[in-house]
Short mmCIF file of C-alpha atoms and ligand atoms in Angstrom, two decimals:
data_model
loop_
_atom_site.label_atom_id
_atom_site.label_comp_id
_atom_site.label_asym_id
_atom_site.label_seq_id
_atom_site.Cartn_x
_atom_site.Cartn_y
_atom_site.Cartn_z
CA MET A 1 -50.19 124.48 -60.68
CA ALA A 2 -52.67 122.28 -62.71
CA LYS A 3 -54.43 120.38 -59.92
CA GLU A 4 -56.15 122.12 -57.02
CA ILE A 5 -55.47 119.59 -54.21
CA LYS A 6 -55.36 120.71 -50.66
CA HIS A 7 -52.41 119.32 -48.69
CA ARG A 8 -51.78 119.66 -45.01
CA SER A 9 -48.39 121.17 -45.42
CA ASN A 10 -47.09 124.52 -44.11
CA GLY A 11 -43.80 124.27 -46.08
CA GLU A 12 -42.57 125.16 -49.56
CA ILE A 13 -40.84 122.77 -52.00
CA LEU A 14 -37.67 124.47 -53.34
CA ARG A 15 -36.48 123.02 -56.68
CA ILE A 16 -32.57 123.03 -56.75
CA SER A 17 -30.69 123.30 -59.96
CA PRO A 18 -27.37 121.36 -59.75
CA VAL A 19 -23.98 122.74 -60.60
CA PHE A 20 -21.25 120.51 -62.17
CA ARG A 21 -17.55 120.13 -61.49
CA GLU A 22 -15.09 118.68 -64.07
CA LYS A 23 -12.53 116.24 -62.59
CA PRO A 24 -9.67 114.37 -64.14
CA TRP A 25 -11.35 111.12 -63.02
CA GLY A 26 -14.95 112.13 -64.20
CA GLY A 27 -17.10 110.81 -67.03
CA LYS A 28 -20.30 111.55 -68.83
CA ARG A 29 -22.75 109.37 -66.83
CA LEU A 30 -24.27 112.45 -65.27
CA ASN A 31 -25.56 113.05 -68.76
CA THR A 32 -26.30 109.50 -69.89
CA VAL A 33 -27.89 108.32 -66.71
CA PHE A 34 -29.61 111.46 -65.37
CA GLY A 35 -29.97 113.54 -68.46
CA TYR A 36 -28.06 116.60 -67.26
CA THR A 37 -26.39 118.98 -69.54
CA ILE A 38 -22.76 118.48 -68.46
CA PRO A 39 -19.72 120.71 -69.19
CA SER A 40 -17.52 117.85 -70.77
CA GLU A 41 -16.98 114.19 -70.82
CA TYR A 42 -14.79 114.70 -67.62
CA THR A 43 -17.60 115.66 -65.36
CA GLY A 44 -17.10 114.11 -62.04
CA GLU A 45 -19.41 115.78 -59.60
CA CYS A 46 -22.95 116.95 -59.65
CA TRP A 47 -23.47 119.31 -56.60
CA ALA A 48 -27.12 118.60 -56.44
CA ILE A 49 -28.07 120.37 -53.37
CA SER A 50 -25.43 122.89 -51.87
CA GLY A 51 -25.14 126.34 -50.50
CA HIS A 52 -21.43 126.13 -50.38
CA PRO A 53 -19.57 129.03 -52.00
CA ASP A 54 -17.53 126.46 -54.08
CA GLY A 55 -20.77 125.31 -55.64
CA ASP A 56 -23.94 127.32 -54.68
CA CYS A 57 -26.83 125.86 -56.38
CA PRO A 58 -29.59 128.16 -57.97
CA VAL A 59 -33.11 127.80 -56.77
CA ALA A 60 -35.69 127.55 -59.53
CA ASP A 61 -38.14 130.62 -59.67
CA ALA A 62 -36.32 132.40 -56.88
CA GLY A 63 -33.62 134.13 -58.87
CA ARG A 64 -31.33 133.28 -55.93
CA THR A 65 -29.00 130.51 -54.81
CA LEU A 66 -29.54 128.17 -51.85
CA GLY A 67 -26.72 130.06 -50.04
CA GLN A 68 -28.38 133.35 -50.45
CA ILE A 69 -31.79 132.06 -49.37
CA TRP A 70 -30.20 130.39 -46.34
CA LYS A 71 -28.79 133.78 -45.32
CA GLU A 72 -31.87 136.07 -46.30
CA GLN A 73 -34.77 133.81 -45.08
CA PRO A 74 -33.40 131.62 -42.20
CA GLU A 75 -36.92 130.81 -41.05
CA LEU A 76 -37.29 128.66 -44.10
CA PHE A 77 -34.79 126.29 -42.39
CA GLY A 78 -36.00 126.51 -38.98
CA ASN A 79 -33.57 129.30 -38.03
CA LEU A 80 -30.77 126.86 -37.70
CA PRO A 81 -27.42 128.51 -36.44
CA GLY A 82 -24.44 128.70 -38.84
CA ASP A 83 -23.68 130.81 -41.82
CA ILE A 84 -23.90 128.01 -44.41
CA PHE A 85 -26.53 125.44 -45.55
CA PRO A 86 -25.08 122.52 -43.49
CA LEU A 87 -25.30 119.59 -46.01
CA ILE A 88 -24.12 118.99 -49.51
CA ILE A 89 -25.75 116.25 -51.70
CA LYS A 90 -23.56 115.14 -54.61
CA ILE A 91 -23.73 112.51 -57.39
CA ILE A 92 -20.34 111.46 -58.27
CA ASP A 93 -19.35 109.77 -61.43
CA ALA A 94 -16.07 107.93 -61.05
CA ARG A 95 -14.77 106.89 -64.66
CA GLU A 96 -11.38 106.50 -63.06
CA ASN A 97 -10.23 106.24 -59.49
CA LEU A 98 -10.49 109.13 -57.15
CA SER A 99 -7.43 110.13 -55.08
CA ILE A 100 -6.79 108.30 -51.76
CA GLN A 101 -7.96 110.84 -49.26
CA VAL A 102 -9.13 111.53 -45.72
CA HIS A 103 -11.05 114.52 -44.21
CA PRO A 104 -10.44 116.11 -40.88
CA ASP A 105 -13.02 116.51 -38.08
CA ASP A 106 -14.60 119.84 -36.99
CA GLU A 107 -11.89 120.42 -34.42
CA TYR A 108 -9.00 119.89 -36.65
CA ALA A 109 -10.45 121.84 -39.50
CA GLY A 110 -11.48 124.66 -37.25
CA ILE A 111 -7.87 125.11 -36.26
CA HIS A 112 -6.07 124.36 -39.42
CA GLU A 113 -8.60 125.40 -42.14
CA LYS A 114 -9.70 128.84 -41.24
CA GLY A 115 -12.72 127.75 -39.21
CA SER A 116 -14.11 125.40 -41.73
CA PRO A 117 -16.23 122.46 -40.66
CA GLY A 118 -14.76 119.08 -40.95
CA LYS A 119 -16.21 116.45 -43.22
CA THR A 120 -18.29 113.48 -42.47
CA GLU A 121 -19.74 111.83 -45.56
CA CYS A 122 -21.74 108.77 -46.67
CA TRP A 123 -22.21 106.98 -49.84
CA TYR A 124 -25.06 105.22 -51.46
CA VAL A 125 -23.97 103.15 -54.45
CA LEU A 126 -26.28 104.10 -57.40
CA ASP A 127 -24.59 101.78 -59.76
CA CYS A 128 -21.21 100.17 -60.34
CA GLU A 129 -19.41 97.86 -62.72
CA ARG A 130 -19.00 94.26 -61.89
CA ASP A 131 -15.94 93.84 -59.62
CA ALA A 132 -16.01 97.48 -58.59
CA GLU A 133 -14.35 98.27 -55.32
CA VAL A 134 -14.01 101.16 -52.88
CA ILE A 135 -11.21 101.85 -50.47
CA ILE A 136 -12.34 102.24 -46.81
CA GLY A 137 -9.72 102.24 -44.15
CA HIS A 138 -6.23 100.77 -43.92
CA ASN A 139 -4.33 97.72 -42.62
CA ALA A 140 -1.60 99.55 -40.62
CA SER A 141 -1.60 98.70 -36.85
CA SER A 142 -0.31 102.14 -35.77
CA ARG A 143 0.41 105.66 -37.10
CA GLU A 144 4.17 104.75 -37.32
CA GLU A 145 3.56 101.77 -39.50
CA MET A 146 1.13 103.75 -41.65
CA LYS A 147 3.68 106.54 -42.10
CA ARG A 148 6.26 103.98 -43.09
CA MET A 149 3.94 102.38 -45.69
CA VAL A 150 2.97 105.77 -47.12
CA GLU A 151 6.65 106.77 -47.41
CA GLU A 152 7.45 103.45 -49.15
CA GLY A 153 4.53 103.84 -51.48
CA ASN A 154 3.24 100.45 -50.32
CA TRP A 155 -0.37 101.26 -51.27
CA SER A 156 -1.30 97.58 -52.10
CA GLU A 157 -0.68 96.36 -48.46
CA LEU A 158 -1.85 99.60 -46.79
CA LEU A 159 -5.15 100.15 -48.36
CA ARG A 160 -8.31 98.21 -47.40
CA GLU A 161 -10.26 97.45 -50.56
CA ILE A 162 -13.91 96.44 -50.33
CA PRO A 163 -16.02 94.85 -53.17
CA ILE A 164 -19.21 96.85 -53.72
CA ARG A 165 -22.61 96.21 -55.22
CA LYS A 166 -25.45 98.54 -56.35
CA GLY A 167 -27.40 99.55 -53.42
CA ASP A 168 -24.54 99.33 -50.95
CA PHE A 169 -24.17 102.11 -48.32
CA PHE A 170 -21.15 103.33 -46.48
CA GLN A 171 -20.55 105.84 -43.75
CA ILE A 172 -17.23 107.54 -43.86
CA ASN A 173 -16.25 109.33 -40.66
CA PRO A 174 -13.48 112.04 -40.43
CA GLY A 175 -10.14 110.32 -40.17
CA CYS A 176 -11.24 107.36 -42.28
CA LEU A 177 -8.97 106.97 -45.16
CA HIS A 178 -11.07 106.36 -48.34
CA ALA A 179 -11.39 106.50 -52.10
CA ILE A 180 -14.19 105.86 -54.55
CA LYS A 181 -12.71 103.67 -57.42
CA ALA A 182 -13.38 103.42 -61.15
CA GLY A 183 -16.73 102.40 -62.53
CA THR A 184 -18.88 103.71 -59.68
CA LEU A 185 -21.86 106.17 -59.63
CA ILE A 186 -22.53 107.32 -56.02
CA LEU A 187 -24.91 109.66 -54.19
CA GLU A 188 -22.95 111.31 -51.42
CA THR A 189 -24.53 113.01 -48.43
CA GLN A 190 -21.95 115.16 -46.51
CA GLN A 191 -21.33 118.05 -44.21
CA SER A 192 -20.92 121.32 -46.21
CA SER A 193 -17.07 121.31 -46.28
CA ASP A 194 -14.59 121.07 -49.09
CA VAL A 195 -11.57 120.15 -46.90
CA THR A 196 -9.77 117.10 -48.43
CA TYR A 197 -6.22 115.80 -47.69
CA ARG A 198 -4.87 113.64 -50.50
CA PHE A 199 -2.57 110.75 -49.67
CA TYR A 200 -1.95 109.60 -53.16
CA ASP A 201 -3.32 110.44 -56.68
CA TYR A 202 -1.82 107.64 -58.89
CA GLY A 203 0.66 110.15 -60.13
CA ARG A 204 -2.07 111.82 -62.23
CA GLN A 205 -1.31 115.20 -63.86
CA VAL A 206 -3.69 118.06 -64.65
CA ASP A 207 -2.33 120.19 -67.36
CA GLY A 208 1.11 118.63 -66.81
CA ILE A 209 1.10 119.25 -63.16
CA PRO A 210 0.69 116.56 -60.53
CA ARG A 211 -2.32 117.30 -58.28
CA GLU A 212 -1.20 118.53 -54.79
CA LEU A 213 -0.87 116.00 -51.96
CA HIS A 214 -1.22 116.79 -48.29
CA ILE A 215 0.58 114.02 -46.62
CA PRO A 216 1.58 115.55 -43.30
CA GLN A 217 -2.13 116.66 -42.73
CA ALA A 218 -3.37 113.24 -43.97
CA LEU A 219 -1.21 111.39 -41.51
CA ALA A 220 -2.19 113.73 -38.67
CA VAL A 221 -5.88 113.14 -39.08
CA THR A 222 -6.07 109.57 -40.13
CA ALA A 223 -7.17 107.22 -37.27
CA ALA A 224 -4.88 104.19 -36.77
CA PRO A 225 -5.51 101.35 -36.30
CA PHE A 226 -8.53 101.63 -38.52
CA ALA A 227 -11.88 100.71 -36.83
CA ALA A 228 -14.79 99.74 -39.15
CA GLU A 229 -17.91 101.82 -38.87
CA LYS A 230 -20.98 99.64 -38.47
CA THR A 231 -24.17 100.98 -39.82
CA GLN A 232 -27.44 99.04 -39.27
CA GLN A 233 -30.10 99.53 -41.83
CA LYS A 234 -33.64 99.44 -40.58
CA ILE A 235 -36.27 98.75 -43.19
CA TRP A 236 -40.00 99.05 -42.80
CA GLN A 237 -43.08 98.89 -45.10
CA GLN A 238 -45.92 101.28 -45.15
CA GLU A 239 -48.81 101.74 -47.55
CA GLY A 240 -47.10 101.88 -50.98
CA ALA A 241 -43.60 102.35 -49.93
CA ARG A 242 -40.61 100.53 -48.51
CA ILE A 243 -38.36 102.83 -46.47
CA SER A 244 -34.78 102.12 -45.42
CA HIS A 245 -33.12 104.16 -42.66
CA LEU A 246 -29.48 104.13 -43.90
CA VAL A 247 -27.64 106.12 -41.23
CA THR A 248 -28.07 108.64 -38.38
CA CYS A 249 -24.84 110.47 -37.15
CA ARG A 250 -24.16 113.91 -35.49
CA TYR A 251 -24.76 115.71 -38.74
CA TYR A 252 -27.41 113.91 -40.68
CA SER A 253 -29.96 111.16 -41.08
CA VAL A 254 -30.41 109.47 -44.51
CA TYR A 255 -33.31 107.25 -45.87
CA ARG A 256 -34.11 105.64 -49.08
CA VAL A 257 -37.66 105.27 -50.28
CA GLU A 258 -38.90 102.86 -52.95
CA LEU A 259 -42.52 103.89 -53.85
CA GLN A 260 -45.13 102.04 -55.90
CA GLY A 261 -48.49 103.82 -55.73
CA GLU A 262 -49.02 106.38 -53.09
CA THR A 263 -47.89 107.11 -49.45
CA LYS A 264 -47.61 109.96 -46.82
CA LEU A 265 -44.57 111.09 -45.07
CA ASN A 266 -44.49 113.57 -42.25
CA PHE A 267 -41.55 115.85 -41.94
CA GLU A 268 -41.04 117.91 -38.79
CA TYR A 269 -37.32 118.97 -39.50
CA PRO A 270 -35.60 122.29 -40.09
CA PHE A 271 -35.39 121.04 -43.76
CA VAL A 272 -35.37 117.85 -45.81
CA CYS A 273 -33.17 117.25 -48.85
CA VAL A 274 -34.73 114.98 -51.47
CA SER A 275 -33.03 113.44 -54.60
CA ILE A 276 -35.03 111.44 -57.14
CA LEU A 277 -33.06 108.58 -58.23
CA SER A 278 -35.44 106.91 -60.71
CA GLY A 279 -38.98 106.91 -61.94
CA CYS A 280 -41.52 109.78 -62.01
CA GLY A 281 -44.45 110.83 -59.77
CA THR A 282 -45.68 113.70 -57.83
CA PHE A 283 -44.88 115.40 -54.45
CA ASN A 284 -48.06 117.12 -53.17
CA GLY A 285 -49.29 117.39 -56.76
CA MET A 286 -45.99 118.71 -58.13
CA PRO A 287 -44.43 116.61 -60.97
CA VAL A 288 -40.95 115.01 -60.09
CA LYS A 289 -38.83 112.77 -62.07
CA ARG A 290 -35.34 111.12 -61.99
CA GLY A 291 -32.55 113.60 -61.47
CA ASP A 292 -34.69 116.19 -59.64
CA HIS A 293 -33.45 117.52 -56.32
CA LEU A 294 -35.66 119.26 -53.84
CA VAL A 295 -35.46 120.91 -50.49
CA LEU A 296 -38.59 120.89 -48.29
CA THR A 297 -38.61 123.79 -45.92
CA ALA A 298 -38.99 123.99 -42.07
CA ASN A 299 -41.71 121.88 -40.28
CA PHE A 300 -42.96 120.81 -43.71
CA GLY A 301 -45.62 118.59 -42.41
CA GLU A 302 -47.38 116.08 -44.63
CA LEU A 303 -45.85 115.02 -47.97
CA CYS A 304 -48.17 112.99 -50.14
CA VAL A 305 -45.98 111.11 -52.64
CA SER A 306 -47.38 109.26 -55.67
CA GLY A 307 -45.95 107.36 -58.60
CA ALA A 308 -43.16 104.77 -59.23
CA LEU A 309 -40.26 106.44 -57.61
CA GLU A 310 -36.94 105.70 -55.91
CA PHE A 311 -35.57 108.59 -53.85
CA ILE A 312 -33.14 109.39 -51.03
CA TYR A 313 -33.95 111.97 -48.39
CA SER A 314 -31.93 113.52 -45.65
CA HIS A 315 -32.24 115.83 -42.81
CA VAL A 316 -29.90 117.33 -40.10
ZN1 LIG B 401 -14.23 112.09 -49.34
#
């Protein structure tokens, strides 16, 4: 490290290397906006911080993945129980609409998906086209009505479409029908689970084969009628920074920081996930820039951040 600055921190900063997933609805903005080397022009997902076996991120200079470190050095994550790093941070580039989907809760997934956790997720809209929308929830008054509308393919009446703008934030609980729609770039914080039930996929085919749907499971787990989840953002200013608390639920808390200058944050958590959305600066003297993803280890203590930066951080 170039500079010899003493910081009152007991923790380490792990640099996480993303892994990428091609998707029929994906695009190339993970390259054009974040500068990542992507596998193709159909790259839908950047798994930015993940220890999930379907996308286990390498940790720089460690020669190991986040999933391996989670198992081998649990003390770095406050000896949290569980055999998998509990959060996944993704950046999603939706060039086209994603399938209409729903996720189960822990209880349903535990019984029906070999003990997998369920999936609670939340979205921070990094960018979107004018008139972009997402789907959150539905307009059926009961499960029977929902089933009938699904069978009739009456999607236009069933689905609850919501206009979005850059900077919007949405919490998606299990049982909430949802879809990210075309022209949207989103940072997603979620439980470490890959269990998705698709209601509808616009008749899309991959290699000549329609993508699999899971209508019985989707109908079983979707809450009816839909009840909107209210999240209340709390915003505060401190020296050099404006901090927005976006959500706290059973699985995670998520915050957004806009920094001009220098500030100090104090982290006493099992770990903290950080994703740099724009700008450049330093974290305890270490250079960081747009597109970097970091994990701060257990009871990290004081983090001195400087620069012109926007970042999202989350903890369990
Ligand atoms: Zn989802």
